[in-house]
mmCIF file with all atom_site columns, C-alpha atoms in Angstrom:
data_model
loop_
_atom_site.group_PDB
_atom_site.id
_atom_site.type_symbol
_atom_site.label_atom_id
_atom_site.label_alt_id
_atom_site.label_comp_id
_atom_site.label_asym_id
_atom_site.label_entity_id
_atom_site.label_seq_id
_atom_site.pdbx_PDB_ins_code
_atom_site.Cartn_x
_atom_site.Cartn_y
_atom_site.Cartn_z
_atom_site.occupancy
_atom_site.B_iso_or_equiv
_atom_site.pdbx_formal_charge
_atom_site.auth_seq_id
_atom_site.auth_comp_id
_atom_site.auth_asym_id
_atom_site.auth_atom_id
_atom_site.pdbx_PDB_model_num
ATOM 1   C CA . UNK A 1 1   ? 80.036 -182.078 7.966  1.00 0.00 ? 1   UNK A CA 1
ATOM 2   C CA . UNK A 1 2   ? 78.032 -180.222 10.555 1.00 0.00 ? 2   UNK A CA 1
ATOM 3   C CA . UNK A 1 3   ? 80.122 -177.882 12.662 1.00 0.00 ? 3   UNK A CA 1
ATOM 4   C CA . UNK A 1 4   ? 79.505 -175.027 15.092 1.00 0.00 ? 4   UNK A CA 1
ATOM 5   C CA . UNK A 1 5   ? 82.296 -172.654 16.029 1.00 0.00 ? 5   UNK A CA 1
ATOM 6   C CA . UNK A 1 6   ? 82.013 -170.517 19.151 1.00 0.00 ? 6   UNK A CA 1
ATOM 7   C CA . UNK A 1 7   ? 84.008 -167.470 20.261 1.00 0.00 ? 7   UNK A CA 1
ATOM 8   C CA . UNK A 1 8   ? 85.488 -166.424 22.586 1.00 0.00 ? 8   UNK A CA 1
ATOM 9   C CA . UNK A 1 9   ? 86.472 -169.479 24.613 1.00 0.00 ? 9   UNK A CA 1
ATOM 10  C CA . UNK A 1 10  ? 86.771 -167.346 27.747 1.00 0.00 ? 10  UNK A CA 1
ATOM 11  C CA . UNK A 1 11  ? 85.227 -163.998 28.618 1.00 0.00 ? 11  UNK A CA 1
ATOM 12  C CA . UNK A 1 12  ? 85.796 -161.894 31.702 1.00 0.00 ? 12  UNK A CA 1
ATOM 13  C CA . UNK A 1 13  ? 83.607 -158.874 32.467 1.00 0.00 ? 13  UNK A CA 1
ATOM 14  C CA . UNK A 1 14  ? 82.827 -156.571 35.369 1.00 0.00 ? 14  UNK A CA 1
ATOM 15  C CA . UNK A 1 15  ? 79.447 -156.796 37.024 1.00 0.00 ? 15  UNK A CA 1
ATOM 16  C CA . UNK A 1 16  ? 76.994 -154.607 35.173 1.00 0.00 ? 16  UNK A CA 1
ATOM 17  C CA . UNK A 1 17  ? 78.804 -154.797 31.837 1.00 0.00 ? 17  UNK A CA 1
ATOM 18  C CA . UNK A 1 18  ? 77.425 -156.572 28.782 1.00 0.00 ? 18  UNK A CA 1
ATOM 19  C CA . UNK A 1 19  ? 78.723 -159.873 27.416 1.00 0.00 ? 19  UNK A CA 1
ATOM 20  C CA . UNK A 1 20  ? 78.502 -161.098 23.834 1.00 0.00 ? 20  UNK A CA 1
ATOM 21  C CA . UNK A 1 21  ? 79.192 -164.629 22.608 1.00 0.00 ? 21  UNK A CA 1
ATOM 22  C CA . UNK A 1 22  ? 79.236 -165.447 18.904 1.00 0.00 ? 22  UNK A CA 1
ATOM 23  C CA . UNK A 1 23  ? 78.707 -168.668 16.968 1.00 0.00 ? 23  UNK A CA 1
ATOM 24  C CA . UNK A 1 24  ? 78.887 -169.665 13.334 1.00 0.00 ? 24  UNK A CA 1
ATOM 25  C CA . UNK A 1 25  ? 77.452 -172.807 11.801 1.00 0.00 ? 25  UNK A CA 1
ATOM 26  C CA . UNK A 1 26  ? 78.247 -174.740 8.659  1.00 0.00 ? 26  UNK A CA 1
ATOM 27  C CA . UNK A 1 27  ? 74.983 -176.507 7.773  1.00 0.00 ? 27  UNK A CA 1
ATOM 28  C CA . UNK A 1 28  ? 72.919 -174.029 5.783  1.00 0.00 ? 28  UNK A CA 1
ATOM 29  C CA . UNK A 1 29  ? 69.808 -176.136 6.474  1.00 0.00 ? 29  UNK A CA 1
ATOM 30  C CA . UNK A 1 30  ? 70.061 -175.456 10.217 1.00 0.00 ? 30  UNK A CA 1
ATOM 31  C CA . UNK A 1 31  ? 67.054 -173.556 11.498 1.00 0.00 ? 31  UNK A CA 1
ATOM 32  C CA . UNK A 1 32  ? 66.992 -174.017 15.257 1.00 0.00 ? 32  UNK A CA 1
ATOM 33  C CA . UNK A 1 33  ? 69.553 -172.340 17.527 1.00 0.00 ? 33  UNK A CA 1
ATOM 34  C CA . UNK A 1 34  ? 69.392 -172.829 21.299 1.00 0.00 ? 34  UNK A CA 1
ATOM 35  C CA . UNK A 1 35  ? 71.760 -171.606 23.994 1.00 0.00 ? 35  UNK A CA 1
ATOM 36  C CA . UNK A 1 36  ? 72.591 -173.592 27.109 1.00 0.00 ? 36  UNK A CA 1
ATOM 37  C CA . UNK A 1 37  ? 74.154 -172.530 30.403 1.00 0.00 ? 37  UNK A CA 1
ATOM 38  C CA . UNK A 1 38  ? 76.208 -175.024 32.369 1.00 0.00 ? 38  UNK A CA 1
ATOM 39  C CA . UNK A 1 39  ? 77.259 -174.251 35.916 1.00 0.00 ? 39  UNK A CA 1
ATOM 40  C CA . UNK A 1 40  ? 80.191 -176.127 37.396 1.00 0.00 ? 40  UNK A CA 1
ATOM 41  C CA . UNK A 1 41  ? 79.428 -179.801 37.845 1.00 0.00 ? 41  UNK A CA 1
ATOM 42  C CA . UNK A 1 42  ? 75.841 -179.442 36.674 1.00 0.00 ? 42  UNK A CA 1
ATOM 43  C CA . UNK A 1 43  ? 73.829 -180.293 33.610 1.00 0.00 ? 43  UNK A CA 1
ATOM 44  C CA . UNK A 1 44  ? 73.451 -177.885 30.680 1.00 0.00 ? 44  UNK A CA 1
ATOM 45  C CA . UNK A 1 45  ? 70.194 -175.955 30.890 1.00 0.00 ? 45  UNK A CA 1
ATOM 46  C CA . UNK A 1 46  ? 68.358 -174.222 28.071 1.00 0.00 ? 46  UNK A CA 1
ATOM 47  C CA . UNK A 1 47  ? 68.243 -170.458 28.575 1.00 0.00 ? 47  UNK A CA 1
ATOM 48  C CA . UNK A 1 48  ? 66.941 -169.185 25.232 1.00 0.00 ? 48  UNK A CA 1
ATOM 49  C CA . UNK A 1 49  ? 66.447 -170.383 21.693 1.00 0.00 ? 49  UNK A CA 1
ATOM 50  C CA . UNK A 1 50  ? 65.652 -168.906 18.311 1.00 0.00 ? 50  UNK A CA 1
ATOM 51  C CA . UNK A 1 51  ? 64.240 -170.310 15.113 1.00 0.00 ? 51  UNK A CA 1
ATOM 52  C CA . UNK A 1 52  ? 65.182 -169.163 11.659 1.00 0.00 ? 52  UNK A CA 1
ATOM 53  C CA . UNK A 1 53  ? 61.952 -167.321 10.990 1.00 0.00 ? 53  UNK A CA 1
ATOM 54  C CA . UNK A 1 54  ? 62.944 -164.572 13.441 1.00 0.00 ? 54  UNK A CA 1
ATOM 55  C CA . UNK A 1 55  ? 66.037 -162.376 13.628 1.00 0.00 ? 55  UNK A CA 1
ATOM 56  C CA . UNK A 1 56  ? 66.047 -161.562 17.322 1.00 0.00 ? 56  UNK A CA 1
ATOM 57  C CA . UNK A 1 57  ? 64.530 -162.800 20.552 1.00 0.00 ? 57  UNK A CA 1
ATOM 58  C CA . UNK A 1 58  ? 64.724 -161.306 24.049 1.00 0.00 ? 58  UNK A CA 1
ATOM 59  C CA . UNK A 1 59  ? 64.045 -162.632 27.517 1.00 0.00 ? 59  UNK A CA 1
ATOM 60  C CA . UNK A 1 60  ? 64.766 -160.106 30.250 1.00 0.00 ? 60  UNK A CA 1
ATOM 61  C CA . UNK A 1 61  ? 68.553 -159.566 30.292 1.00 0.00 ? 61  UNK A CA 1
ATOM 62  C CA . UNK A 1 62  ? 69.383 -162.047 27.562 1.00 0.00 ? 62  UNK A CA 1
ATOM 63  C CA . UNK A 1 63  ? 68.854 -161.779 23.829 1.00 0.00 ? 63  UNK A CA 1
ATOM 64  C CA . UNK A 1 64  ? 69.834 -163.793 20.805 1.00 0.00 ? 64  UNK A CA 1
ATOM 65  C CA . UNK A 1 65  ? 70.300 -162.513 17.267 1.00 0.00 ? 65  UNK A CA 1
ATOM 66  C CA . UNK A 1 66  ? 70.481 -164.552 14.083 1.00 0.00 ? 66  UNK A CA 1
ATOM 67  C CA . UNK A 1 67  ? 71.936 -163.723 10.681 1.00 0.00 ? 67  UNK A CA 1
ATOM 68  C CA . UNK A 1 68  ? 71.041 -166.605 8.373  1.00 0.00 ? 68  UNK A CA 1
ATOM 69  C CA . UNK A 1 69  ? 72.821 -165.112 5.383  1.00 0.00 ? 69  UNK A CA 1
ATOM 70  C CA . UNK A 1 70  ? 76.108 -165.017 7.246  1.00 0.00 ? 70  UNK A CA 1
ATOM 71  C CA . UNK A 1 71  ? 75.290 -168.215 9.175  1.00 0.00 ? 71  UNK A CA 1
ATOM 72  C CA . UNK A 1 72  ? 76.007 -166.749 12.553 1.00 0.00 ? 72  UNK A CA 1
ATOM 73  C CA . UNK A 1 73  ? 74.123 -166.092 15.761 1.00 0.00 ? 73  UNK A CA 1
ATOM 74  C CA . UNK A 1 74  ? 74.996 -164.359 19.003 1.00 0.00 ? 74  UNK A CA 1
ATOM 75  C CA . UNK A 1 75  ? 74.041 -164.319 22.665 1.00 0.00 ? 75  UNK A CA 1
ATOM 76  C CA . UNK A 1 76  ? 73.878 -160.964 24.422 1.00 0.00 ? 76  UNK A CA 1
ATOM 77  C CA . UNK A 1 77  ? 73.721 -160.666 28.198 1.00 0.00 ? 77  UNK A CA 1
ATOM 78  C CA . UNK A 1 78  ? 73.166 -157.175 29.607 1.00 0.00 ? 78  UNK A CA 1
ATOM 79  C CA . UNK A 1 79  ? 73.706 -155.942 33.164 1.00 0.00 ? 79  UNK A CA 1
ATOM 80  C CA . UNK A 1 80  ? 75.732 -159.022 34.007 1.00 0.00 ? 80  UNK A CA 1
ATOM 81  C CA . UNK A 1 81  ? 75.646 -160.397 37.545 1.00 0.00 ? 81  UNK A CA 1
ATOM 82  C CA . UNK A 1 82  ? 78.040 -162.783 39.340 1.00 0.00 ? 82  UNK A CA 1
ATOM 83  C CA . UNK A 1 83  ? 75.454 -165.559 39.068 1.00 0.00 ? 83  UNK A CA 1
ATOM 84  C CA . UNK A 1 84  ? 75.762 -165.328 35.277 1.00 0.00 ? 84  UNK A CA 1
ATOM 85  C CA . UNK A 1 85  ? 79.233 -166.881 35.645 1.00 0.00 ? 85  UNK A CA 1
ATOM 86  C CA . UNK A 1 86  ? 79.111 -170.268 33.890 1.00 0.00 ? 86  UNK A CA 1
ATOM 87  C CA . UNK A 1 87  ? 79.968 -171.987 30.625 1.00 0.00 ? 87  UNK A CA 1
ATOM 88  C CA . UNK A 1 88  ? 77.634 -171.097 27.784 1.00 0.00 ? 88  UNK A CA 1
ATOM 89  C CA . UNK A 1 89  ? 77.110 -173.383 24.781 1.00 0.00 ? 89  UNK A CA 1
ATOM 90  C CA . UNK A 1 90  ? 75.499 -172.505 21.499 1.00 0.00 ? 90  UNK A CA 1
ATOM 91  C CA . UNK A 1 91  ? 74.013 -175.218 19.321 1.00 0.00 ? 91  UNK A CA 1
ATOM 92  C CA . UNK A 1 92  ? 72.433 -175.661 15.924 1.00 0.00 ? 92  UNK A CA 1
ATOM 93  C CA . UNK A 1 93  ? 70.107 -178.176 14.380 1.00 0.00 ? 93  UNK A CA 1
ATOM 94  C CA . UNK A 1 94  ? 67.696 -178.764 11.579 1.00 0.00 ? 94  UNK A CA 1
ATOM 95  C CA . UNK A 1 95  ? 64.248 -178.832 13.085 1.00 0.00 ? 95  UNK A CA 1
ATOM 96  C CA . UNK A 1 96  ? 62.690 -181.529 10.935 1.00 0.00 ? 96  UNK A CA 1
ATOM 97  C CA . UNK A 1 97  ? 63.366 -185.216 10.918 1.00 0.00 ? 97  UNK A CA 1
ATOM 98  C CA . UNK A 1 98  ? 65.592 -187.031 13.349 1.00 0.00 ? 98  UNK A CA 1
ATOM 99  C CA . UNK A 1 99  ? 67.892 -184.181 14.172 1.00 0.00 ? 99  UNK A CA 1
ATOM 100 C CA . UNK A 1 100 ? 70.345 -183.787 16.991 1.00 0.00 ? 100 UNK A CA 1
ATOM 101 C CA . UNK A 1 101 ? 71.929 -180.653 18.387 1.00 0.00 ? 101 UNK A CA 1
ATOM 102 C CA . UNK A 1 102 ? 75.503 -179.912 17.389 1.00 0.00 ? 102 UNK A CA 1
ATOM 103 C CA . UNK A 1 103 ? 77.204 -177.838 20.070 1.00 0.00 ? 103 UNK A CA 1
ATOM 104 C CA . UNK A 1 104 ? 79.912 -175.223 20.000 1.00 0.00 ? 104 UNK A CA 1
ATOM 105 C CA . UNK A 1 105 ? 82.968 -175.700 22.203 1.00 0.00 ? 105 UNK A CA 1
ATOM 106 C CA . UNK A 1 106 ? 81.631 -173.392 24.912 1.00 0.00 ? 106 UNK A CA 1
ATOM 107 C CA . UNK A 1 107 ? 82.484 -169.996 26.402 1.00 0.00 ? 107 UNK A CA 1
ATOM 108 C CA . UNK A 1 108 ? 83.536 -169.700 30.025 1.00 0.00 ? 108 UNK A CA 1
ATOM 109 C CA . UNK A 1 109 ? 82.062 -166.425 31.300 1.00 0.00 ? 109 UNK A CA 1
ATOM 110 C CA . UNK A 1 110 ? 83.382 -164.902 34.506 1.00 0.00 ? 110 UNK A CA 1
ATOM 111 C CA . UNK A 1 111 ? 81.552 -161.908 35.983 1.00 0.00 ? 111 UNK A CA 1
ATOM 112 C CA . UNK A 1 112 ? 83.602 -160.095 38.595 1.00 0.00 ? 112 UNK A CA 1
ATOM 113 C CA . UNK A 1 113 ? 81.895 -158.088 41.371 1.00 0.00 ? 113 UNK A CA 1
ATOM 114 C CA . UNK B 2 1   ? 64.969 -181.913 38.667 1.00 0.00 ? 1   UNK B CA 1
ATOM 115 C CA . UNK B 2 2   ? 64.825 -182.037 34.862 1.00 0.00 ? 2   UNK B CA 1
ATOM 116 C CA . UNK B 2 3   ? 62.853 -185.275 34.744 1.00 0.00 ? 3   UNK B CA 1
ATOM 117 C CA . UNK B 2 4   ? 65.700 -187.036 32.915 1.00 0.00 ? 4   UNK B CA 1
ATOM 118 C CA . UNK B 2 5   ? 67.315 -189.580 35.240 1.00 0.00 ? 5   UNK B CA 1
ATOM 119 C CA . UNK B 2 6   ? 70.817 -190.898 34.812 1.00 0.00 ? 6   UNK B CA 1
ATOM 120 C CA . UNK B 2 7   ? 72.476 -193.596 36.876 1.00 0.00 ? 7   UNK B CA 1
ATOM 121 C CA . UNK B 2 8   ? 74.970 -194.028 38.313 1.00 0.00 ? 8   UNK B CA 1
ATOM 122 C CA . UNK B 2 9   ? 76.130 -190.492 39.098 1.00 0.00 ? 9   UNK B CA 1
ATOM 123 C CA . UNK B 2 10  ? 79.733 -191.553 39.501 1.00 0.00 ? 10  UNK B CA 1
ATOM 124 C CA . UNK B 2 11  ? 81.639 -194.570 38.245 1.00 0.00 ? 11  UNK B CA 1
ATOM 125 C CA . UNK B 2 12  ? 85.273 -195.489 38.756 1.00 0.00 ? 12  UNK B CA 1
ATOM 126 C CA . UNK B 2 13  ? 86.656 -198.446 36.868 1.00 0.00 ? 13  UNK B CA 1
ATOM 127 C CA . UNK B 2 14  ? 89.905 -199.849 35.525 1.00 0.00 ? 14  UNK B CA 1
ATOM 128 C CA . UNK B 2 15  ? 91.233 -199.824 31.998 1.00 0.00 ? 15  UNK B CA 1
ATOM 129 C CA . UNK B 2 16  ? 89.988 -202.702 29.897 1.00 0.00 ? 16  UNK B CA 1
ATOM 130 C CA . UNK B 2 17  ? 86.721 -203.001 31.788 1.00 0.00 ? 17  UNK B CA 1
ATOM 131 C CA . UNK B 2 18  ? 83.154 -202.591 30.552 1.00 0.00 ? 18  UNK B CA 1
ATOM 132 C CA . UNK B 2 19  ? 80.469 -200.358 32.058 1.00 0.00 ? 19  UNK B CA 1
ATOM 133 C CA . UNK B 2 20  ? 76.815 -199.578 31.395 1.00 0.00 ? 20  UNK B CA 1
ATOM 134 C CA . UNK B 2 21  ? 75.294 -196.141 31.853 1.00 0.00 ? 21  UNK B CA 1
ATOM 135 C CA . UNK B 2 22  ? 71.549 -195.815 32.165 1.00 0.00 ? 22  UNK B CA 1
ATOM 136 C CA . UNK B 2 23  ? 69.156 -193.031 31.192 1.00 0.00 ? 23  UNK B CA 1
ATOM 137 C CA . UNK B 2 24  ? 65.419 -192.674 31.745 1.00 0.00 ? 24  UNK B CA 1
ATOM 138 C CA . UNK B 2 25  ? 63.878 -189.901 29.639 1.00 0.00 ? 25  UNK B CA 1
ATOM 139 C CA . UNK B 2 26  ? 61.230 -187.431 30.794 1.00 0.00 ? 26  UNK B CA 1
ATOM 140 C CA . UNK B 2 27  ? 57.764 -188.879 30.856 1.00 0.00 ? 27  UNK B CA 1
ATOM 141 C CA . UNK B 2 28  ? 56.344 -188.780 27.347 1.00 0.00 ? 28  UNK B CA 1
ATOM 142 C CA . UNK B 2 29  ? 59.649 -188.116 25.574 1.00 0.00 ? 29  UNK B CA 1
ATOM 143 C CA . UNK B 2 30  ? 60.445 -190.550 22.797 1.00 0.00 ? 30  UNK B CA 1
ATOM 144 C CA . UNK B 2 31  ? 63.932 -189.386 21.756 1.00 0.00 ? 31  UNK B CA 1
ATOM 145 C CA . UNK B 2 32  ? 67.086 -190.017 23.752 1.00 0.00 ? 32  UNK B CA 1
ATOM 146 C CA . UNK B 2 33  ? 70.461 -188.507 22.868 1.00 0.00 ? 33  UNK B CA 1
ATOM 147 C CA . UNK B 2 34  ? 73.868 -189.357 24.363 1.00 0.00 ? 34  UNK B CA 1
ATOM 148 C CA . UNK B 2 35  ? 76.719 -186.877 24.644 1.00 0.00 ? 35  UNK B CA 1
ATOM 149 C CA . UNK B 2 36  ? 80.281 -187.091 25.929 1.00 0.00 ? 36  UNK B CA 1
ATOM 150 C CA . UNK B 2 37  ? 81.894 -184.135 27.697 1.00 0.00 ? 37  UNK B CA 1
ATOM 151 C CA . UNK B 2 38  ? 85.591 -184.492 28.410 1.00 0.00 ? 38  UNK B CA 1
ATOM 152 C CA . UNK B 2 39  ? 87.348 -182.184 30.882 1.00 0.00 ? 39  UNK B CA 1
ATOM 153 C CA . UNK B 2 40  ? 86.862 -178.557 29.843 1.00 0.00 ? 40  UNK B CA 1
ATOM 154 C CA . UNK B 2 41  ? 85.520 -179.677 26.484 1.00 0.00 ? 41  UNK B CA 1
ATOM 155 C CA . UNK B 2 42  ? 82.294 -179.266 24.640 1.00 0.00 ? 42  UNK B CA 1
ATOM 156 C CA . UNK B 2 43  ? 79.438 -181.695 24.221 1.00 0.00 ? 43  UNK B CA 1
ATOM 157 C CA . UNK B 2 44  ? 80.234 -184.341 21.626 1.00 0.00 ? 44  UNK B CA 1
ATOM 158 C CA . UNK B 2 45  ? 77.204 -186.057 20.144 1.00 0.00 ? 45  UNK B CA 1
ATOM 159 C CA . UNK B 2 46  ? 77.390 -189.833 20.300 1.00 0.00 ? 46  UNK B CA 1
ATOM 160 C CA . UNK B 2 47  ? 74.051 -191.323 19.289 1.00 0.00 ? 47  UNK B CA 1
ATOM 161 C CA . UNK B 2 48  ? 70.280 -190.735 19.117 1.00 0.00 ? 48  UNK B CA 1
ATOM 162 C CA . UNK B 2 49  ? 67.385 -193.127 19.568 1.00 0.00 ? 49  UNK B CA 1
ATOM 163 C CA . UNK B 2 50  ? 63.740 -192.489 18.799 1.00 0.00 ? 50  UNK B CA 1
ATOM 164 C CA . UNK B 2 51  ? 61.070 -194.822 20.102 1.00 0.00 ? 51  UNK B CA 1
ATOM 165 C CA . UNK B 2 52  ? 63.465 -197.740 20.294 1.00 0.00 ? 52  UNK B CA 1
ATOM 166 C CA . UNK B 2 53  ? 65.266 -197.255 16.996 1.00 0.00 ? 53  UNK B CA 1
ATOM 167 C CA . UNK B 2 54  ? 68.670 -195.759 16.292 1.00 0.00 ? 54  UNK B CA 1
ATOM 168 C CA . UNK B 2 55  ? 68.237 -192.552 14.299 1.00 0.00 ? 55  UNK B CA 1
ATOM 169 C CA . UNK B 2 56  ? 71.561 -190.733 14.201 1.00 0.00 ? 56  UNK B CA 1
ATOM 170 C CA . UNK B 2 57  ? 75.163 -191.490 14.974 1.00 0.00 ? 57  UNK B CA 1
ATOM 171 C CA . UNK B 2 58  ? 77.981 -189.105 15.757 1.00 0.00 ? 58  UNK B CA 1
ATOM 172 C CA . UNK B 2 59  ? 81.604 -189.786 16.537 1.00 0.00 ? 59  UNK B CA 1
ATOM 173 C CA . UNK B 2 60  ? 80.871 -192.854 18.591 1.00 0.00 ? 60  UNK B CA 1
ATOM 174 C CA . UNK B 2 61  ? 83.714 -195.316 18.976 1.00 0.00 ? 61  UNK B CA 1
ATOM 175 C CA . UNK B 2 62  ? 83.215 -198.943 17.929 1.00 0.00 ? 62  UNK B CA 1
ATOM 176 C CA . UNK B 2 63  ? 83.907 -199.902 21.557 1.00 0.00 ? 63  UNK B CA 1
ATOM 177 C CA . UNK B 2 64  ? 80.744 -198.008 22.525 1.00 0.00 ? 64  UNK B CA 1
ATOM 178 C CA . UNK B 2 65  ? 77.209 -199.169 21.851 1.00 0.00 ? 65  UNK B CA 1
ATOM 179 C CA . UNK B 2 66  ? 73.750 -198.150 22.966 1.00 0.00 ? 66  UNK B CA 1
ATOM 180 C CA . UNK B 2 67  ? 70.156 -199.223 22.838 1.00 0.00 ? 67  UNK B CA 1
ATOM 181 C CA . UNK B 2 68  ? 66.716 -197.969 23.778 1.00 0.00 ? 68  UNK B CA 1
ATOM 182 C CA . UNK B 2 69  ? 64.300 -200.401 25.350 1.00 0.00 ? 69  UNK B CA 1
ATOM 183 C CA . UNK B 2 70  ? 60.499 -200.722 24.946 1.00 0.00 ? 70  UNK B CA 1
ATOM 184 C CA . UNK B 2 71  ? 59.961 -198.713 28.143 1.00 0.00 ? 71  UNK B CA 1
ATOM 185 C CA . UNK B 2 72  ? 62.070 -195.980 26.443 1.00 0.00 ? 72  UNK B CA 1
ATOM 186 C CA . UNK B 2 73  ? 64.969 -196.040 28.866 1.00 0.00 ? 73  UNK B CA 1
ATOM 187 C CA . UNK B 2 74  ? 68.358 -196.184 27.202 1.00 0.00 ? 74  UNK B CA 1
ATOM 188 C CA . UNK B 2 75  ? 71.701 -197.727 28.051 1.00 0.00 ? 75  UNK B CA 1
ATOM 189 C CA . UNK B 2 76  ? 75.141 -196.734 26.826 1.00 0.00 ? 76  UNK B CA 1
ATOM 190 C CA . UNK B 2 77  ? 77.691 -199.544 26.956 1.00 0.00 ? 77  UNK B CA 1
ATOM 191 C CA . UNK B 2 78  ? 81.379 -198.681 27.022 1.00 0.00 ? 78  UNK B CA 1
ATOM 192 C CA . UNK B 2 79  ? 83.867 -201.545 26.660 1.00 0.00 ? 79  UNK B CA 1
ATOM 193 C CA . UNK B 2 80  ? 87.650 -202.019 26.626 1.00 0.00 ? 80  UNK B CA 1
ATOM 194 C CA . UNK B 2 81  ? 87.850 -198.774 28.527 1.00 0.00 ? 81  UNK B CA 1
ATOM 195 C CA . UNK B 2 82  ? 90.844 -196.499 28.103 1.00 0.00 ? 82  UNK B CA 1
ATOM 196 C CA . UNK B 2 83  ? 92.059 -193.607 30.244 1.00 0.00 ? 83  UNK B CA 1
ATOM 197 C CA . UNK B 2 84  ? 90.840 -191.197 27.566 1.00 0.00 ? 84  UNK B CA 1
ATOM 198 C CA . UNK B 2 85  ? 87.268 -192.386 28.018 1.00 0.00 ? 85  UNK B CA 1
ATOM 199 C CA . UNK B 2 86  ? 87.140 -190.588 31.350 1.00 0.00 ? 86  UNK B CA 1
ATOM 200 C CA . UNK B 2 87  ? 84.452 -187.948 30.928 1.00 0.00 ? 87  UNK B CA 1
ATOM 201 C CA . UNK B 2 88  ? 80.989 -186.787 31.855 1.00 0.00 ? 88  UNK B CA 1
ATOM 202 C CA . UNK B 2 89  ? 78.350 -188.649 29.883 1.00 0.00 ? 89  UNK B CA 1
ATOM 203 C CA . UNK B 2 90  ? 75.056 -186.854 29.486 1.00 0.00 ? 90  UNK B CA 1
ATOM 204 C CA . UNK B 2 91  ? 71.828 -188.045 28.063 1.00 0.00 ? 91  UNK B CA 1
ATOM 205 C CA . UNK B 2 92  ? 69.084 -185.718 26.914 1.00 0.00 ? 92  UNK B CA 1
ATOM 206 C CA . UNK B 2 93  ? 65.529 -186.341 25.840 1.00 0.00 ? 93  UNK B CA 1
ATOM 207 C CA . UNK B 2 94  ? 62.974 -184.595 23.687 1.00 0.00 ? 94  UNK B CA 1
ATOM 208 C CA . UNK B 2 95  ? 59.345 -185.249 22.947 1.00 0.00 ? 95  UNK B CA 1
ATOM 209 C CA . UNK B 2 96  ? 59.564 -186.131 19.278 1.00 0.00 ? 96  UNK B CA 1
ATOM 210 C CA . UNK B 2 97  ? 61.978 -186.437 16.422 1.00 0.00 ? 97  UNK B CA 1
ATOM 211 C CA . UNK B 2 98  ? 63.127 -182.825 16.610 1.00 0.00 ? 98  UNK B CA 1
ATOM 212 C CA . UNK B 2 99  ? 65.425 -181.213 19.181 1.00 0.00 ? 99  UNK B CA 1
ATOM 213 C CA . UNK B 2 100 ? 62.919 -178.749 20.678 1.00 0.00 ? 100 UNK B CA 1
ATOM 214 C CA . UNK B 2 101 ? 62.799 -178.826 24.432 1.00 0.00 ? 101 UNK B CA 1
ATOM 215 C CA . UNK B 2 102 ? 65.994 -180.851 24.670 1.00 0.00 ? 102 UNK B CA 1
ATOM 216 C CA . UNK B 2 103 ? 66.472 -181.536 28.375 1.00 0.00 ? 103 UNK B CA 1
ATOM 217 C CA . UNK B 2 104 ? 69.611 -182.978 29.895 1.00 0.00 ? 104 UNK B CA 1
ATOM 218 C CA . UNK B 2 105 ? 70.038 -185.364 32.762 1.00 0.00 ? 105 UNK B CA 1
ATOM 219 C CA . UNK B 2 106 ? 72.574 -184.702 35.510 1.00 0.00 ? 106 UNK B CA 1
ATOM 220 C CA . UNK B 2 107 ? 75.192 -186.874 33.875 1.00 0.00 ? 107 UNK B CA 1
ATOM 221 C CA . UNK B 2 108 ? 77.384 -189.824 34.832 1.00 0.00 ? 108 UNK B CA 1
ATOM 222 C CA . UNK B 2 109 ? 80.976 -189.012 35.677 1.00 0.00 ? 109 UNK B CA 1
ATOM 223 C CA . UNK B 2 110 ? 83.155 -191.882 34.495 1.00 0.00 ? 110 UNK B CA 1
ATOM 224 C CA . UNK B 2 111 ? 86.714 -192.146 35.729 1.00 0.00 ? 111 UNK B CA 1
ATOM 225 C CA . UNK B 2 112 ? 88.961 -194.795 34.203 1.00 0.00 ? 112 UNK B CA 1
ATOM 226 C CA . UNK B 2 113 ? 92.074 -195.563 36.243 1.00 0.00 ? 113 UNK B CA 1
#
C-alpha cells in the first residue's frame, strides 16, 4: 500500500548549520509532496510543497528537491535558527481524484544556539 | 487562525465511553480529512469526506465512524473507548477533491482514563 518513510527521526544541529531531512515514497503515481512543520502542542502547518513537474523549489532558507526516478524527496534548511526547532513531516499524494496525504513519521529538529 | 475549527480542544473520558469530535472546515472547502496523532507519533489518516460523501478510508477502527453534514461540518465518533485511543485528533480541509492547500485545525486532545 501507500507508504512514506522519513529519516532521520531526530536531528540536532548548531545554529547556522544546515539541516536535511529525507523521505521516500512507495506509490509511483504520487505527484504532490508537501512538508509540514509542527511546533509543540500546535497544528501542522504547510511550509513548502513541490509537484512532480519540477525538481527543486526554494523559499528563502528552505528548499525541497525531488527525484521521481528514485522516489525520494528532501527538505533542506539553511542557516538554521532556534525557531526552526520543531517536528517536520513530509507527505505524498496523488493530485487527482479523491486523494489524501500520507505522512512520514516525522523528524524532530533541535537547533542549539 | 487557520479557519478550520475543531471542538472541543480537550476531552477526558473513561474507558468504554463514546465521544464525538467536531470539525468545521474553512469557508468554501468541500473536503474534510481526519487524522490521529498518538504521542510522539506521526499523522495516521483515518477518513476523508467530500461534499457529504465518504471518499477514502485509512486505518480507521470499526469502533470509529464519521460523517459530513449538509453544512459541510464533520463529526468523528469514537465508541467503546480504550486507553490506546488517547491521542490528538486533527481534521484538515481542502477546497476540492485534491490535497492542495490542506489546512489543519488545532486538534482535539482526547485522554481516555
